[in-house]
């Protein structure tokens, strides 16, 4: 999605990160292939993938149960798609 967004912005004459900053989330291995590489909040996708089936099964077994909240460790991977703020 991030690469598609960069392409769409460039087709409209906008530059990344010059005029628009883009921050994505997901896998860094995909984000680093973009030009410029996308600044990404890297998520533990394998852990999420393992947790989802269990959470769905729990909800199906007891639809009225309280929602589950999970905290996952993430990592900011800096690419070249976010501009630095200039002090005013």
mmCIF file with all atom_site columns, C-alpha atoms in Angstrom:
data_model
loop_
_atom_site.group_PDB
_atom_site.id
_atom_site.type_symbol
_atom_site.label_atom_id
_atom_site.label_alt_id
_atom_site.label_comp_id
_atom_site.label_asym_id
_atom_site.label_entity_id
_atom_site.label_seq_id
_atom_site.pdbx_PDB_ins_code
_atom_site.Cartn_x
_atom_site.Cartn_y
_atom_site.Cartn_z
_atom_site.occupancy
_atom_site.B_iso_or_equiv
_atom_site.pdbx_formal_charge
_atom_site.auth_seq_id
_atom_site.auth_comp_id
_atom_site.auth_asym_id
_atom_site.auth_atom_id
_atom_site.pdbx_PDB_model_num
ATOM 1  C CA . UNK A 1 1  ? 0.000   0.000   0.000   1.00 0.00 ? 1  UNK A CA 1
ATOM 2  C CA . UNK A 1 2  ? 2.792   2.389   0.863   1.00 0.00 ? 2  UNK A CA 1
ATOM 3  C CA . UNK A 1 3  ? 4.519   1.905   -2.482  1.00 0.00 ? 3  UNK A CA 1
ATOM 4  C CA . UNK A 1 4  ? 1.226   2.398   -4.300  1.00 0.00 ? 4  UNK A CA 1
ATOM 5  C CA . UNK A 1 5  ? 0.661   5.609   -2.344  1.00 0.00 ? 5  UNK A CA 1
ATOM 6  C CA . UNK A 1 6  ? 4.119   6.913   -3.261  1.00 0.00 ? 6  UNK A CA 1
ATOM 7  C CA . UNK A 1 7  ? 3.439   6.147   -6.932  1.00 0.00 ? 7  UNK A CA 1
ATOM 8  C CA . UNK A 1 8  ? 0.051   7.899   -6.825  1.00 0.00 ? 8  UNK A CA 1
ATOM 9  C CA . UNK A 1 9  ? 1.541   10.969  -5.154  1.00 0.00 ? 9  UNK A CA 1
ATOM 10 C CA . UNK A 1 10 ? 4.403   11.136  -7.639  1.00 0.00 ? 10 UNK A CA 1
ATOM 11 C CA . UNK A 1 11 ? 1.920   10.884  -10.543 1.00 0.00 ? 11 UNK A CA 1
ATOM 12 C CA . UNK A 1 12 ? 0.307   14.012  -9.110  1.00 0.00 ? 12 UNK A CA 1
ATOM 13 C CA . UNK A 1 13 ? 3.650   15.807  -8.896  1.00 0.00 ? 13 UNK A CA 1
ATOM 14 C CA . UNK A 1 14 ? 4.138   15.445  -5.137  1.00 0.00 ? 14 UNK A CA 1
ATOM 15 C CA . UNK A 1 15 ? 7.356   14.251  -3.526  1.00 0.00 ? 15 UNK A CA 1
ATOM 16 C CA . UNK A 1 16 ? 7.881   11.891  -0.589  1.00 0.00 ? 16 UNK A CA 1
ATOM 17 C CA . UNK A 1 17 ? 9.049   13.004  1.953   1.00 0.00 ? 17 UNK A CA 1
ATOM 18 C CA . UNK A 1 18 ? 9.369   16.547  0.589   1.00 0.00 ? 18 UNK A CA 1
ATOM 19 C CA . UNK A 1 19 ? 5.661   17.353  0.492   1.00 0.00 ? 19 UNK A CA 1
ATOM 20 C CA . UNK A 1 20 ? 4.129   14.288  2.119   1.00 0.00 ? 20 UNK A CA 1
ATOM 21 C CA . UNK A 1 21 ? 5.433   11.950  4.820   1.00 0.00 ? 21 UNK A CA 1
ATOM 22 C CA . UNK A 1 22 ? 4.346   8.311   4.860   1.00 0.00 ? 22 UNK A CA 1
ATOM 23 C CA . UNK A 1 23 ? 4.514   6.033   7.890   1.00 0.00 ? 23 UNK A CA 1
ATOM 24 C CA . UNK A 1 24 ? 3.437   2.407   7.456   1.00 0.00 ? 24 UNK A CA 1
ATOM 25 C CA . UNK A 1 25 ? 3.043   -0.621  9.696   1.00 0.00 ? 25 UNK A CA 1
ATOM 26 C CA . UNK A 1 26 ? 3.719   -4.271  9.026   1.00 0.00 ? 26 UNK A CA 1
ATOM 27 C CA . UNK A 1 27 ? 6.824   -5.953  7.675   1.00 0.00 ? 27 UNK A CA 1
ATOM 28 C CA . UNK A 1 28 ? 10.063  -4.039  7.160   1.00 0.00 ? 28 UNK A CA 1
ATOM 29 C CA . UNK A 1 29 ? 11.196  -6.556  4.518   1.00 0.00 ? 29 UNK A CA 1
ATOM 30 C CA . UNK A 1 30 ? 8.491   -5.190  2.195   1.00 0.00 ? 30 UNK A CA 1
ATOM 31 C CA . UNK A 1 31 ? 8.794   -1.540  3.201   1.00 0.00 ? 31 UNK A CA 1
ATOM 32 C CA . UNK A 1 32 ? 12.513  -1.336  2.518   1.00 0.00 ? 32 UNK A CA 1
ATOM 33 C CA . UNK A 1 33 ? 11.922  -2.246  -1.158  1.00 0.00 ? 33 UNK A CA 1
ATOM 34 C CA . UNK A 1 34 ? 10.078  1.019   -1.832  1.00 0.00 ? 34 UNK A CA 1
ATOM 35 C CA . UNK A 1 35 ? 11.807  4.103   -3.190  1.00 0.00 ? 35 UNK A CA 1
ATOM 36 C CA . UNK A 1 36 ? 12.290  5.813   -0.814  1.00 0.00 ? 36 UNK A CA 1
ATOM 37 C CA . UNK A 1 37 ? 12.251  3.012   1.774   1.00 0.00 ? 37 UNK A CA 1
ATOM 38 C CA . UNK A 1 38 ? 9.150   3.426   3.935   1.00 0.00 ? 38 UNK A CA 1
ATOM 39 C CA . UNK A 1 39 ? 9.487   4.342   7.577   1.00 0.00 ? 39 UNK A CA 1
ATOM 40 C CA . UNK A 1 40 ? 7.662   1.469   9.253   1.00 0.00 ? 40 UNK A CA 1
ATOM 41 C CA . UNK A 1 41 ? 6.328   0.399   12.600  1.00 0.00 ? 41 UNK A CA 1
ATOM 42 C CA . UNK A 1 42 ? 7.363   -3.240  12.367  1.00 0.00 ? 42 UNK A CA 1
ATOM 43 C CA . UNK A 1 43 ? 4.810   -5.619  13.852  1.00 0.00 ? 43 UNK A CA 1
ATOM 44 C CA . UNK A 1 44 ? 5.393   -9.195  15.042  1.00 0.00 ? 44 UNK A CA 1
ATOM 45 C CA . UNK A 1 45 ? 3.336   -10.659 12.186  1.00 0.00 ? 45 UNK A CA 1
ATOM 46 C CA . UNK A 1 46 ? 4.033   -14.313 13.022  1.00 0.00 ? 46 UNK A CA 1
ATOM 47 C CA . UNK A 1 47 ? 2.887   -13.815 16.603  1.00 0.00 ? 47 UNK A CA 1
ATOM 48 C CA . UNK A 1 48 ? -0.250  -12.035 15.393  1.00 0.00 ? 48 UNK A CA 1
ATOM 49 C CA . UNK A 1 49 ? -0.888  -14.824 12.887  1.00 0.00 ? 49 UNK A CA 1
ATOM 50 C CA . UNK A 1 50 ? -0.659  -17.441 15.633  1.00 0.00 ? 50 UNK A CA 1
ATOM 51 C CA . UNK A 1 51 ? -2.901  -15.497 18.023  1.00 0.00 ? 51 UNK A CA 1
ATOM 52 C CA . UNK A 1 52 ? -5.772  -14.730 15.653  1.00 0.00 ? 52 UNK A CA 1
ATOM 53 C CA . UNK A 1 53 ? -7.160  -18.288 15.245  1.00 0.00 ? 53 UNK A CA 1
ATOM 54 C CA . UNK A 1 54 ? -7.208  -18.773 19.021  1.00 0.00 ? 54 UNK A CA 1
ATOM 55 C CA . UNK A 1 55 ? -8.986  -15.444 19.568  1.00 0.00 ? 55 UNK A CA 1
ATOM 56 C CA . UNK A 1 56 ? -11.566 -16.274 16.893  1.00 0.00 ? 56 UNK A CA 1
ATOM 57 C CA . UNK A 1 57 ? -12.199 -19.694 18.458  1.00 0.00 ? 57 UNK A CA 1
ATOM 58 C CA . UNK A 1 58 ? -12.670 -18.096 21.885  1.00 0.00 ? 58 UNK A CA 1
ATOM 59 C CA . UNK A 1 59 ? -15.151 -15.567 20.493  1.00 0.00 ? 59 UNK A CA 1
ATOM 60 C CA . UNK A 1 60 ? -17.101 -18.257 18.614  1.00 0.00 ? 60 UNK A CA 1
ATOM 61 C CA . UNK A 1 61 ? -17.257 -20.419 21.745  1.00 0.00 ? 61 UNK A CA 1
ATOM 62 C CA . UNK A 1 62 ? -18.476 -17.520 23.890  1.00 0.00 ? 62 UNK A CA 1
ATOM 63 C CA . UNK A 1 63 ? -19.792 -14.554 21.843  1.00 0.00 ? 63 UNK A CA 1
ATOM 64 C CA . UNK A 1 64 ? -20.694 -12.580 24.971  1.00 0.00 ? 64 UNK A CA 1
ATOM 65 C CA . UNK A 1 65 ? -17.240 -12.730 26.525  1.00 0.00 ? 65 UNK A CA 1
ATOM 66 C CA . UNK A 1 66 ? -15.274 -9.562  27.196  1.00 0.00 ? 66 UNK A CA 1
ATOM 67 C CA . UNK A 1 67 ? -13.008 -8.345  24.395  1.00 0.00 ? 67 UNK A CA 1
ATOM 68 C CA . UNK A 1 68 ? -9.356  -9.365  24.626  1.00 0.00 ? 68 UNK A CA 1
ATOM 69 C CA . UNK A 1 69 ? -6.646  -6.731  24.601  1.00 0.00 ? 69 UNK A CA 1
ATOM 70 C CA . UNK A 1 70 ? -3.095  -7.598  23.569  1.00 0.00 ? 70 UNK A CA 1
ATOM 71 C CA . UNK A 1 71 ? 0.050   -5.535  23.834  1.00 0.00 ? 71 UNK A CA 1
ATOM 72 C CA . UNK A 1 72 ? 2.685   -6.382  21.275  1.00 0.00 ? 72 UNK A CA 1
ATOM 73 C CA . UNK A 1 73 ? 6.273   -5.262  21.058  1.00 0.00 ? 73 UNK A CA 1
ATOM 74 C CA . UNK A 1 74 ? 6.893   -3.180  17.950  1.00 0.00 ? 74 UNK A CA 1
ATOM 75 C CA . UNK A 1 75 ? 9.943   -1.580  16.419  1.00 0.00 ? 75 UNK A CA 1
ATOM 76 C CA . UNK A 1 76 ? 10.312  1.669   14.488  1.00 0.00 ? 76 UNK A CA 1
ATOM 77 C CA . UNK A 1 77 ? 12.345  1.099   11.319  1.00 0.00 ? 77 UNK A CA 1
ATOM 78 C CA . UNK A 1 78 ? 13.372  4.426   9.839   1.00 0.00 ? 78 UNK A CA 1
ATOM 79 C CA . UNK A 1 79 ? 13.305  4.631   6.069   1.00 0.00 ? 79 UNK A CA 1
ATOM 80 C CA . UNK A 1 80 ? 13.278  7.744   3.954   1.00 0.00 ? 80 UNK A CA 1
ATOM 81 C CA . UNK A 1 81 ? 9.542   8.438   3.758   1.00 0.00 ? 81 UNK A CA 1
ATOM 82 C CA . UNK A 1 82 ? 9.130   10.759  6.759   1.00 0.00 ? 82 UNK A CA 1
ATOM 83 C CA . UNK A 1 83 ? 10.454  14.309  6.734   1.00 0.00 ? 83 UNK A CA 1
ATOM 84 C CA . UNK A 1 84 ? 11.985  15.915  9.798   1.00 0.00 ? 84 UNK A CA 1
ATOM 85 C CA . UNK A 1 85 ? 9.927   18.697  11.340  1.00 0.00 ? 85 UNK A CA 1
ATOM 86 C CA . UNK A 1 86 ? 11.569  22.099  11.078  1.00 0.00 ? 86 UNK A CA 1
ATOM 87 C CA . UNK A 1 87 ? 11.498  24.234  14.227  1.00 0.00 ? 87 UNK A CA 1
ATOM 88 C CA . UNK A 1 88 ? 9.468   27.404  13.839  1.00 0.00 ? 88 UNK A CA 1
#
